[in-house]
Amino acid sequence: MMIIKSSSSSSSPFDFLKNLQGCKKGDNVQGIRDLKNYLKHFGYFTKHSTNHIDDEDDFDYALEKAIKTYQINYNLKPTGILDPKTLFKMMKPRCGVPDIFAKNKTRMRSANKSTPRHHHIVSHYSFFQGEPKWPATKFNLTYTFLNGTPTEAVSAVGRAFNTWASNTQFTFFEAQNNEKADITVSFERRNHGDGDPFDGAGGTLAHAFSPPDGRVHFDAEESWAIGPVAEAYDVETVALHEIGHILGLQHSSVEGAIMYPEIGAGITKGLHGDDIQGINALYNLV
């Protein structure tokens, strides 16, 4: 166990949520506009409703609907009210990739079209819109680390690639010299030029892009570690999640799956059967 970097921040970008417990439609409370931006970022407003989001602290019908969608995605009772369980989920550090497709299609709904039960979506692995994937001629992928990547993180990310290789048809090789790599891994801060700025320690930990983009970005302001270290995030665990994205997997609603959007400090995870089923289904190996 090793700490790579320790953040000096004791606050989280999601701390504004603490003041919103119990809020419901019709309320006007400071911080609701930040909640709207949070839900917009993670895809919980439809294209139509996004065009009508105001910049005020009004808890309106569109916000109530977005919260209900969030609650369904996380197997919570869809009340549209900011109850403690909902806020607890929202405040957890997580992947920066949104949960929702365009056209109001829930990203975390099962790709195998499981049916609702007791008003909850029984959902598992999912894919990006359009199901992008690497062609059969690109199952041997190269990766490289950009300048600024902590030396200690290189081997941890390498192990994550090896884990995916051991459970899929993919093989991964670190690019040599000036070879152009299929996948790039880097540690970035705030606005780093990809249209999805990081938010500082304790919020979004990392994000990645669907095939064939191949970019994986870690938030350099987080506390990173190798192994389970209290108050820090395991590089290998987060890398496993983000590699899943660059292979074509979206988020899963199975909490034990590596593709579940949230990860706590001091926790390590490996691949879950749901992750393997998802990647096999995407590449027609089942």
PDB file of C-alpha atoms in Angstrom:
ATOM      1  CA  MET A   1       0.000   0.000   0.000  1.00  0.00           C
ATOM      2  CA  MET A   2       1.388   3.362  -1.013  1.00  0.00           C
ATOM      3  CA  ILE A   3       0.128   6.932  -1.210  1.00  0.00           C
ATOM      4  CA  ILE A   4       1.020   8.523  -4.559  1.00  0.00           C
ATOM      5  CA  LYS A   5      -0.465  11.902  -3.846  1.00  0.00           C
ATOM      6  CA  SER A   6      -2.473  13.314  -0.965  1.00  0.00           C
ATOM      7  CA  SER A   7      -4.952  16.129  -1.512  1.00  0.00           C
ATOM      8  CA  SER A   8      -4.883  19.039   0.919  1.00  0.00           C
ATOM      9  CA  SER A   9      -8.592  19.720   0.416  1.00  0.00           C
ATOM     10  CA  SER A  10     -11.044  18.566   3.087  1.00  0.00           C
ATOM     11  CA  SER A  11     -14.102  19.658   1.114  1.00  0.00           C
ATOM     12  CA  SER A  12     -15.837  18.171  -1.919  1.00  0.00           C
ATOM     13  CA  PRO A  13     -17.411  19.827  -4.967  1.00  0.00           C
ATOM     14  CA  PHE A  14     -20.562  17.936  -3.969  1.00  0.00           C
ATOM     15  CA  ASP A  15     -20.753  19.463  -0.468  1.00  0.00           C
ATOM     16  CA  PHE A  16     -23.522  21.849  -1.570  1.00  0.00           C
ATOM     17  CA  LEU A  17     -25.878  18.857  -1.488  1.00  0.00           C
ATOM     18  CA  LYS A  18     -25.713  18.705   2.326  1.00  0.00           C
ATOM     19  CA  ASN A  19     -28.016  21.712   2.590  1.00  0.00           C
ATOM     20  CA  LEU A  20     -30.689  20.275   0.302  1.00  0.00           C
ATOM     21  CA  GLN A  21     -31.982  17.363   2.375  1.00  0.00           C
ATOM     22  CA  GLY A  22     -35.765  17.135   2.199  1.00  0.00           C
ATOM     23  CA  CYS A  23     -36.114  19.568  -0.700  1.00  0.00           C
ATOM     24  CA  LYS A  24     -39.041  18.906  -3.008  1.00  0.00           C
ATOM     25  CA  LYS A  25     -41.008  20.457  -5.850  1.00  0.00           C
ATOM     26  CA  GLY A  26     -42.076  23.989  -5.035  1.00  0.00           C
ATOM     27  CA  ASP A  27     -39.117  24.773  -2.768  1.00  0.00           C
ATOM     28  CA  ASN A  28     -36.653  27.587  -3.357  1.00  0.00           C
ATOM     29  CA  VAL A  29     -33.382  26.861  -1.556  1.00  0.00           C
ATOM     30  CA  GLN A  30     -29.872  28.095  -2.182  1.00  0.00           C
ATOM     31  CA  GLY A  31     -27.930  25.347  -3.948  1.00  0.00           C
ATOM     32  CA  ILE A  32     -30.754  24.032  -6.135  1.00  0.00           C
ATOM     33  CA  ARG A  33     -29.230  25.663  -9.207  1.00  0.00           C
ATOM     34  CA  ASP A  34     -26.009  23.722  -8.435  1.00  0.00           C
ATOM     35  CA  LEU A  35     -28.086  20.545  -8.187  1.00  0.00           C
ATOM     36  CA  LYS A  36     -29.527  21.255 -11.634  1.00  0.00           C
ATOM     37  CA  ASN A  37     -26.002  21.581 -13.031  1.00  0.00           C
ATOM     38  CA  TYR A  38     -24.969  18.337 -11.294  1.00  0.00           C
ATOM     39  CA  LEU A  39     -27.876  16.410 -12.829  1.00  0.00           C
ATOM     40  CA  LYS A  40     -27.359  18.081 -16.192  1.00  0.00           C
ATOM     41  CA  HIS A  41     -23.690  17.049 -16.190  1.00  0.00           C
ATOM     42  CA  PHE A  42     -24.567  13.408 -15.523  1.00  0.00           C
ATOM     43  CA  GLY A  43     -27.310  13.408 -18.159  1.00  0.00           C
ATOM     44  CA  TYR A  44     -30.496  13.427 -16.101  1.00  0.00           C
ATOM     45  CA  PHE A  45     -32.296  16.133 -18.058  1.00  0.00           C
ATOM     46  CA  THR A  46     -33.688  15.316 -21.486  1.00  0.00           C
ATOM     47  CA  LYS A  47     -32.612  17.494 -24.400  1.00  0.00           C
ATOM     48  CA  HIS A  48     -36.008  19.211 -24.258  1.00  0.00           C
ATOM     49  CA  SER A  49     -35.896  19.879 -20.523  1.00  0.00           C
ATOM     50  CA  THR A  50     -32.266  21.044 -20.702  1.00  0.00           C
ATOM     51  CA  ASN A  51     -33.358  23.872 -22.964  1.00  0.00           C
ATOM     52  CA  HIS A  52     -35.760  25.010 -20.244  1.00  0.00           C
ATOM     53  CA  ILE A  53     -33.520  24.739 -17.154  1.00  0.00           C
ATOM     54  CA  ASP A  54     -33.444  28.112 -15.472  1.00  0.00           C
ATOM     55  CA  ASP A  55     -30.544  29.535 -13.510  1.00  0.00           C
ATOM     56  CA  GLU A  56     -32.585  29.949 -10.341  1.00  0.00           C
ATOM     57  CA  ASP A  57     -32.931  27.998  -7.102  1.00  0.00           C
ATOM     58  CA  ASP A  58     -36.476  26.889  -7.956  1.00  0.00           C
ATOM     59  CA  PHE A  59     -37.354  23.220  -7.498  1.00  0.00           C
ATOM     60  CA  ASP A  60     -39.597  22.752 -10.525  1.00  0.00           C
ATOM     61  CA  TYR A  61     -41.266  19.851 -12.326  1.00  0.00           C
ATOM     62  CA  ALA A  62     -38.266  19.237 -14.631  1.00  0.00           C
ATOM     63  CA  LEU A  63     -35.966  18.882 -11.623  1.00  0.00           C
ATOM     64  CA  GLU A  64     -38.377  16.533  -9.867  1.00  0.00           C
ATOM     65  CA  LYS A  65     -38.486  14.355 -12.995  1.00  0.00           C
ATOM     66  CA  ALA A  66     -34.682  14.331 -13.260  1.00  0.00           C
ATOM     67  CA  ILE A  67     -34.356  13.271  -9.606  1.00  0.00           C
ATOM     68  CA  LYS A  68     -36.867  10.455 -10.109  1.00  0.00           C
ATOM     69  CA  THR A  69     -34.819   9.195 -13.063  1.00  0.00           C
ATOM     70  CA  TYR A  70     -31.680   9.308 -10.914  1.00  0.00           C
ATOM     71  CA  GLN A  71     -33.439   7.404  -8.134  1.00  0.00           C
ATOM     72  CA  ILE A  72     -34.642   4.720 -10.558  1.00  0.00           C
ATOM     73  CA  ASN A  73     -31.122   4.343 -11.943  1.00  0.00           C
ATOM     74  CA  TYR A  74     -29.720   3.741  -8.469  1.00  0.00           C
ATOM     75  CA  ASN A  75     -32.543   1.454  -7.340  1.00  0.00           C
ATOM     76  CA  LEU A  76     -33.965   4.022  -4.929  1.00  0.00           C
ATOM     77  CA  LYS A  77     -37.633   4.777  -4.362  1.00  0.00           C
ATOM     78  CA  PRO A  78     -38.534   7.318  -7.100  1.00  0.00           C
ATOM     79  CA  THR A  79     -40.113  10.020  -4.952  1.00  0.00           C
ATOM     80  CA  GLY A  80     -38.540  13.058  -6.588  1.00  0.00           C
ATOM     81  CA  ILE A  81     -37.622  14.252  -3.096  1.00  0.00           C
ATOM     82  CA  LEU A  82     -34.046  14.723  -1.888  1.00  0.00           C
ATOM     83  CA  ASP A  83     -34.219  12.148   0.880  1.00  0.00           C
ATOM     84  CA  PRO A  84     -31.098  11.063   2.828  1.00  0.00           C
ATOM     85  CA  LYS A  85     -30.495   7.927   0.719  1.00  0.00           C
ATOM     86  CA  THR A  86     -30.576   9.923  -2.511  1.00  0.00           C
ATOM     87  CA  LEU A  87     -28.222  12.586  -1.190  1.00  0.00           C
ATOM     88  CA  PHE A  88     -25.862   9.922   0.164  1.00  0.00           C
ATOM     89  CA  LYS A  89     -25.569   8.473  -3.349  1.00  0.00           C
ATOM     90  CA  MET A  90     -25.179  11.853  -5.014  1.00  0.00           C
ATOM     91  CA  MET A  91     -22.364  12.929  -2.719  1.00  0.00           C
ATOM     92  CA  LYS A  92     -20.145   9.922  -3.375  1.00  0.00           C
ATOM     93  CA  PRO A  93     -17.016  10.455  -5.518  1.00  0.00           C
ATOM     94  CA  ARG A  94     -17.608   8.944  -8.925  1.00  0.00           C
ATOM     95  CA  CYS A  95     -16.649   8.579 -12.567  1.00  0.00           C
ATOM     96  CA  GLY A  96     -17.191  11.746 -14.582  1.00  0.00           C
ATOM     97  CA  VAL A  97     -18.847   9.939 -17.507  1.00  0.00           C
ATOM     98  CA  PRO A  98     -22.614  10.665 -17.538  1.00  0.00           C
ATOM     99  CA  ASP A  99     -25.159   7.965 -16.713  1.00  0.00           C
ATOM    100  CA  ILE A 100     -27.724   8.911 -19.354  1.00  0.00           C
ATOM    101  CA  PHE A 101     -27.795   8.617 -23.106  1.00  0.00           C
ATOM    102  CA  ALA A 102     -29.369  11.240 -25.305  1.00  0.00           C
ATOM    103  CA  LYS A 103     -33.098  11.003 -25.960  1.00  0.00           C
ATOM    104  CA  ASN A 104     -33.738  10.217 -22.288  1.00  0.00           C
ATOM    105  CA  LYS A 105     -32.417   6.657 -22.558  1.00  0.00           C
ATOM    106  CA  THR A 106     -30.972   5.550 -19.255  1.00  0.00           C
ATOM    107  CA  ARG A 107     -27.365   4.464 -19.652  1.00  0.00           C
ATOM    108  CA  MET A 108     -27.489   2.237 -16.636  1.00  0.00           C
ATOM    109  CA  ARG A 109     -30.490   0.291 -17.863  1.00  0.00           C
ATOM    110  CA  SER A 110     -29.641  -3.236 -18.789  1.00  0.00           C
ATOM    111  CA  ALA A 111     -28.342  -3.868 -22.273  1.00  0.00           C
ATOM    112  CA  ASN A 112     -30.202  -7.177 -22.121  1.00  0.00           C
ATOM    113  CA  LYS A 113     -33.519  -5.386 -21.587  1.00  0.00           C
ATOM    114  CA  SER A 114     -34.492  -6.725 -18.190  1.00  0.00           C
ATOM    115  CA  THR A 115     -37.933  -5.636 -17.080  1.00  0.00           C
ATOM    116  CA  PRO A 116     -38.985  -3.304 -14.251  1.00  0.00           C
ATOM    117  CA  ARG A 117     -40.034  -4.797 -10.937  1.00  0.00           C
ATOM    118  CA  HIS A 118     -41.623  -2.910  -8.061  1.00  0.00           C
ATOM    119  CA  HIS A 119     -41.010   0.365  -9.930  1.00  0.00           C
ATOM    120  CA  HIS A 120     -37.243  -0.262 -10.017  1.00  0.00           C
ATOM    121  CA  ILE A 121     -35.168  -0.897 -13.116  1.00  0.00           C
ATOM    122  CA  VAL A 122     -33.535  -4.318 -12.886  1.00  0.00           C
ATOM    123  CA  SER A 123     -30.429  -3.257 -14.757  1.00  0.00           C
ATOM    124  CA  HIS A 124     -26.881  -4.427 -15.248  1.00  0.00           C
ATOM    125  CA  TYR A 125     -24.203  -3.664 -17.828  1.00  0.00           C
ATOM    126  CA  SER A 126     -24.893  -1.107 -20.552  1.00  0.00           C
ATOM    127  CA  PHE A 127     -23.292   0.302 -23.675  1.00  0.00           C
ATOM    128  CA  PHE A 128     -22.688   3.743 -25.147  1.00  0.00           C
ATOM    129  CA  GLN A 129     -25.264   5.081 -27.569  1.00  0.00           C
ATOM    130  CA  GLY A 130     -24.765   3.391 -30.915  1.00  0.00           C
ATOM    131  CA  GLU A 131     -22.713   0.633 -29.239  1.00  0.00           C
ATOM    132  CA  PRO A 132     -19.280   1.805 -30.477  1.00  0.00           C
ATOM    133  CA  LYS A 133     -16.550  -0.820 -30.193  1.00  0.00           C
ATOM    134  CA  TRP A 134     -13.110  -1.652 -31.505  1.00  0.00           C
ATOM    135  CA  PRO A 135     -13.132  -3.522 -34.827  1.00  0.00           C
ATOM    136  CA  ALA A 136     -12.021  -7.138 -34.921  1.00  0.00           C
ATOM    137  CA  THR A 137      -8.763  -6.005 -36.505  1.00  0.00           C
ATOM    138  CA  LYS A 138      -7.935  -3.937 -33.384  1.00  0.00           C
ATOM    139  CA  PHE A 139      -7.973  -6.485 -30.562  1.00  0.00           C
ATOM    140  CA  ASN A 140      -4.258  -5.799 -30.012  1.00  0.00           C
ATOM    141  CA  LEU A 141      -4.207  -2.312 -28.502  1.00  0.00           C
ATOM    142  CA  THR A 142      -1.273  -0.126 -27.494  1.00  0.00           C
ATOM    143  CA  TYR A 143      -1.253   2.390 -24.659  1.00  0.00           C
ATOM    144  CA  THR A 144       1.047   5.124 -23.436  1.00  0.00           C
ATOM    145  CA  PHE A 145       1.351   7.487 -20.478  1.00  0.00           C
ATOM    146  CA  LEU A 146       1.525  11.219 -21.092  1.00  0.00           C
ATOM    147  CA  ASN A 147       3.832  13.607 -19.259  1.00  0.00           C
ATOM    148  CA  GLY A 148       2.802  14.241 -15.667  1.00  0.00           C
ATOM    149  CA  THR A 149       1.688  10.686 -14.927  1.00  0.00           C
ATOM    150  CA  PRO A 150       3.060   9.697 -11.485  1.00  0.00           C
ATOM    151  CA  THR A 151       5.679   7.001 -11.835  1.00  0.00           C
ATOM    152  CA  GLU A 152       3.955   4.856  -9.206  1.00  0.00           C
ATOM    153  CA  ALA A 153       0.717   4.912 -11.205  1.00  0.00           C
ATOM    154  CA  VAL A 154       2.248   3.358 -14.320  1.00  0.00           C
ATOM    155  CA  SER A 155       2.509  -0.179 -12.961  1.00  0.00           C
ATOM    156  CA  ALA A 156      -0.957   0.015 -11.357  1.00  0.00           C
ATOM    157  CA  VAL A 157      -2.595   1.013 -14.639  1.00  0.00           C
ATOM    158  CA  GLY A 158      -0.559  -1.674 -16.395  1.00  0.00           C
ATOM    159  CA  ARG A 159      -2.000  -4.282 -14.022  1.00  0.00           C
ATOM    160  CA  ALA A 160      -5.496  -3.051 -14.841  1.00  0.00           C
ATOM    161  CA  PHE A 161      -4.814  -3.569 -18.558  1.00  0.00           C
ATOM    162  CA  ASN A 162      -3.520  -7.070 -17.788  1.00  0.00           C
ATOM    163  CA  THR A 163      -6.675  -7.897 -15.844  1.00  0.00           C
ATOM    164  CA  TRP A 164      -8.894  -6.934 -18.771  1.00  0.00           C
ATOM    165  CA  ALA A 165      -6.601  -8.904 -21.117  1.00  0.00           C
ATOM    166  CA  SER A 166      -6.952 -11.991 -18.927  1.00  0.00           C
ATOM    167  CA  ASN A 167     -10.742 -11.817 -19.142  1.00  0.00           C
ATOM    168  CA  THR A 168     -11.316 -10.731 -22.749  1.00  0.00           C
ATOM    169  CA  GLN A 169     -10.028 -11.257 -26.262  1.00  0.00           C
ATOM    170  CA  PHE A 170      -7.982  -8.044 -26.009  1.00  0.00           C
ATOM    171  CA  THR A 171      -4.246  -7.770 -25.550  1.00  0.00           C
ATOM    172  CA  PHE A 172      -2.530  -4.554 -24.473  1.00  0.00           C
ATOM    173  CA  PHE A 173       1.045  -3.456 -25.066  1.00  0.00           C
ATOM    174  CA  GLU A 174       2.772  -0.320 -23.868  1.00  0.00           C
ATOM    175  CA  ALA A 175       3.769   1.714 -26.920  1.00  0.00           C
ATOM    176  CA  GLN A 176       7.484   2.010 -27.562  1.00  0.00           C
ATOM    177  CA  ASN A 177       9.421   5.158 -28.448  1.00  0.00           C
ATOM    178  CA  ASN A 178       7.419   7.415 -30.787  1.00  0.00           C
ATOM    179  CA  GLU A 179       4.807   4.814 -31.705  1.00  0.00           C
ATOM    180  CA  LYS A 180       1.312   6.311 -31.886  1.00  0.00           C
ATOM    181  CA  ALA A 181      -0.753   4.571 -29.212  1.00  0.00           C
ATOM    182  CA  ASP A 182      -4.407   3.575 -29.400  1.00  0.00           C
ATOM    183  CA  ILE A 183      -4.909   4.574 -25.750  1.00  0.00           C
ATOM    184  CA  THR A 184      -3.432   7.499 -23.824  1.00  0.00           C
ATOM    185  CA  VAL A 185      -3.439   7.776 -20.025  1.00  0.00           C
ATOM    186  CA  SER A 186      -2.862  11.075 -18.273  1.00  0.00           C
ATOM    187  CA  PHE A 187      -3.397  12.978 -15.039  1.00  0.00           C
ATOM    188  CA  GLU A 188      -5.134  16.296 -15.653  1.00  0.00           C
ATOM    189  CA  ARG A 189      -6.433  19.308 -13.700  1.00  0.00           C
ATOM    190  CA  ARG A 190      -9.638  21.353 -14.001  1.00  0.00           C
ATOM    191  CA  ASN A 191     -10.173  22.523 -17.598  1.00  0.00           C
ATOM    192  CA  HIS A 192      -7.833  20.291 -19.601  1.00  0.00           C
ATOM    193  CA  GLY A 193      -9.148  20.791 -23.114  1.00  0.00           C
ATOM    194  CA  ASP A 194     -11.567  17.906 -23.637  1.00  0.00           C
ATOM    195  CA  GLY A 195     -14.783  19.799 -22.859  1.00  0.00           C
ATOM    196  CA  ASP A 196     -15.273  18.038 -19.525  1.00  0.00           C
ATOM    197  CA  PRO A 197     -13.271  19.873 -16.833  1.00  0.00           C
ATOM    198  CA  PHE A 198     -12.471  18.222 -13.522  1.00  0.00           C
ATOM    199  CA  ASP A 199     -13.881  19.736 -10.337  1.00  0.00           C
ATOM    200  CA  GLY A 200     -11.144  19.299  -7.732  1.00  0.00           C
ATOM    201  CA  ALA A 201     -10.714  16.752  -4.963  1.00  0.00           C
ATOM    202  CA  GLY A 202     -13.636  14.602  -3.898  1.00  0.00           C
ATOM    203  CA  GLY A 203     -15.904  14.974  -6.924  1.00  0.00           C
ATOM    204  CA  THR A 204     -15.376  13.290 -10.271  1.00  0.00           C
ATOM    205  CA  LEU A 205     -12.291  11.087 -10.056  1.00  0.00           C
ATOM    206  CA  ALA A 206     -11.639  10.251 -13.692  1.00  0.00           C
ATOM    207  CA  HIS A 207     -13.295   9.867 -17.068  1.00  0.00           C
ATOM    208  CA  ALA A 208     -12.703   8.159 -20.382  1.00  0.00           C
ATOM    209  CA  PHE A 209     -14.121   8.075 -23.884  1.00  0.00           C
ATOM    210  CA  SER A 210     -15.839   5.419 -25.966  1.00  0.00           C
ATOM    211  CA  PRO A 211     -14.045   3.555 -28.795  1.00  0.00           C
ATOM    212  CA  PRO A 212     -12.049   4.394 -30.762  1.00  0.00           C
ATOM    213  CA  ASP A 213     -11.090   7.590 -28.886  1.00  0.00           C
ATOM    214  CA  GLY A 214      -8.882   5.893 -26.291  1.00  0.00           C
ATOM    215  CA  ARG A 215      -8.317   8.800 -23.852  1.00  0.00           C
ATOM    216  CA  VAL A 216      -8.255   8.085 -20.096  1.00  0.00           C
ATOM    217  CA  HIS A 217      -7.973  11.065 -17.730  1.00  0.00           C
ATOM    218  CA  PHE A 218      -7.430  10.936 -13.969  1.00  0.00           C
ATOM    219  CA  ASP A 219      -8.069  14.024 -11.830  1.00  0.00           C
ATOM    220  CA  ALA A 220      -4.596  14.997 -10.596  1.00  0.00           C
ATOM    221  CA  GLU A 221      -6.066  16.852  -7.611  1.00  0.00           C
ATOM    222  CA  GLU A 222      -7.443  13.700  -5.981  1.00  0.00           C
ATOM    223  CA  SER A 223      -5.658  11.688  -3.313  1.00  0.00           C
ATOM    224  CA  TRP A 224      -4.308   8.655  -5.187  1.00  0.00           C
ATOM    225  CA  ALA A 225      -2.824   5.474  -3.758  1.00  0.00           C
ATOM    226  CA  ILE A 226      -1.695   1.982  -4.656  1.00  0.00           C
ATOM    227  CA  GLY A 227      -3.919  -0.408  -2.737  1.00  0.00           C
ATOM    228  CA  PRO A 228      -6.526   0.275  -0.031  1.00  0.00           C
ATOM    229  CA  VAL A 229      -5.408   3.456   1.733  1.00  0.00           C
ATOM    230  CA  ALA A 230      -7.853   5.428   3.875  1.00  0.00           C
ATOM    231  CA  GLU A 231      -8.925   8.759   2.365  1.00  0.00           C
ATOM    232  CA  ALA A 232      -7.333   7.922  -0.988  1.00  0.00           C
ATOM    233  CA  TYR A 233      -8.483   6.266  -4.223  1.00  0.00           C
ATOM    234  CA  ASP A 234      -6.881   3.152  -5.629  1.00  0.00           C
ATOM    235  CA  VAL A 235      -5.388   3.855  -9.057  1.00  0.00           C
ATOM    236  CA  GLU A 236      -5.776   0.281 -10.283  1.00  0.00           C
ATOM    237  CA  THR A 237      -9.473   0.105  -9.349  1.00  0.00           C
ATOM    238  CA  VAL A 238     -10.290   3.392 -11.076  1.00  0.00           C
ATOM    239  CA  ALA A 239      -8.194   2.351 -14.089  1.00  0.00           C
ATOM    240  CA  LEU A 240     -10.180  -0.889 -14.398  1.00  0.00           C
ATOM    241  CA  HIS A 241     -13.369   1.172 -14.576  1.00  0.00           C
ATOM    242  CA  GLU A 242     -12.077   3.652 -17.140  1.00  0.00           C
ATOM    243  CA  ILE A 243     -10.583   0.923 -19.343  1.00  0.00           C
ATOM    244  CA  GLY A 244     -14.066  -0.590 -19.403  1.00  0.00           C
ATOM    245  CA  HIS A 245     -15.277   2.663 -20.965  1.00  0.00           C
ATOM    246  CA  ILE A 246     -12.587   2.738 -23.652  1.00  0.00           C
ATOM    247  CA  LEU A 247     -13.555  -0.842 -24.555  1.00  0.00           C
ATOM    248  CA  GLY A 248     -17.186   0.220 -24.990  1.00  0.00           C
ATOM    249  CA  LEU A 249     -18.893  -0.486 -21.660  1.00  0.00           C
ATOM    250  CA  GLN A 250     -21.071   2.144 -20.050  1.00  0.00           C
ATOM    251  CA  HIS A 251     -22.122   2.166 -16.398  1.00  0.00           C
ATOM    252  CA  SER A 252     -23.689  -0.736 -14.553  1.00  0.00           C
ATOM    253  CA  SER A 253     -26.268  -0.628 -11.780  1.00  0.00           C
ATOM    254  CA  VAL A 254     -24.674  -3.673 -10.124  1.00  0.00           C
ATOM    255  CA  GLU A 255     -22.889  -2.209  -7.108  1.00  0.00           C
ATOM    256  CA  GLY A 256     -20.251  -4.939  -7.108  1.00  0.00           C
ATOM    257  CA  ALA A 257     -19.381  -4.391 -10.769  1.00  0.00           C
ATOM    258  CA  ILE A 258     -16.292  -2.406 -11.684  1.00  0.00           C
ATOM    259  CA  MET A 259     -18.502  -0.380 -14.059  1.00  0.00           C
ATOM    260  CA  TYR A 260     -20.652   0.914 -11.192  1.00  0.00           C
ATOM    261  CA  PRO A 261     -20.206   4.721 -11.363  1.00  0.00           C
ATOM    262  CA  GLU A 262     -19.144   5.323  -7.744  1.00  0.00           C
ATOM    263  CA  ILE A 263     -16.065   4.303  -5.775  1.00  0.00           C
ATOM    264  CA  GLY A 264     -15.260   5.023  -2.169  1.00  0.00           C
ATOM    265  CA  ALA A 265     -11.918   5.994  -0.688  1.00  0.00           C
ATOM    266  CA  GLY A 266      -9.868   3.117   0.705  1.00  0.00           C
ATOM    267  CA  ILE A 267     -11.657   0.545  -1.483  1.00  0.00           C
ATOM    268  CA  THR A 268     -10.289  -1.840  -4.087  1.00  0.00           C
ATOM    269  CA  LYS A 269     -12.396  -3.767  -6.600  1.00  0.00           C
ATOM    270  CA  GLY A 270     -11.843  -6.213  -9.415  1.00  0.00           C
ATOM    271  CA  LEU A 271     -13.862  -7.307 -12.419  1.00  0.00           C
ATOM    272  CA  HIS A 272     -17.327  -8.708 -11.714  1.00  0.00           C
ATOM    273  CA  GLY A 273     -19.278 -11.292 -13.692  1.00  0.00           C
ATOM    274  CA  ASP A 274     -21.531  -8.482 -14.905  1.00  0.00           C
ATOM    275  CA  ASP A 275     -18.534  -6.688 -16.451  1.00  0.00           C
ATOM    276  CA  ILE A 276     -17.415  -9.840 -18.267  1.00  0.00           C
ATOM    277  CA  GLN A 277     -20.943 -10.586 -19.487  1.00  0.00           C
ATOM    278  CA  GLY A 278     -21.219  -7.039 -20.780  1.00  0.00           C
ATOM    279  CA  ILE A 279     -17.986  -7.027 -22.750  1.00  0.00           C
ATOM    280  CA  ASN A 280     -18.779 -10.482 -24.182  1.00  0.00           C
ATOM    281  CA  ALA A 281     -22.242  -9.332 -25.249  1.00  0.00           C
ATOM    282  CA  LEU A 282     -20.876  -6.163 -26.870  1.00  0.00           C
ATOM    283  CA  TYR A 283     -18.342  -8.128 -28.922  1.00  0.00           C
ATOM    284  CA  ASN A 284     -20.748 -11.008 -29.677  1.00  0.00           C
ATOM    285  CA  LEU A 285     -18.760 -13.583 -27.736  1.00  0.00           C
ATOM    286  CA  VAL A 286     -21.812 -15.103 -25.994  1.00  0.00           C
TER     287      VAL A 286
END
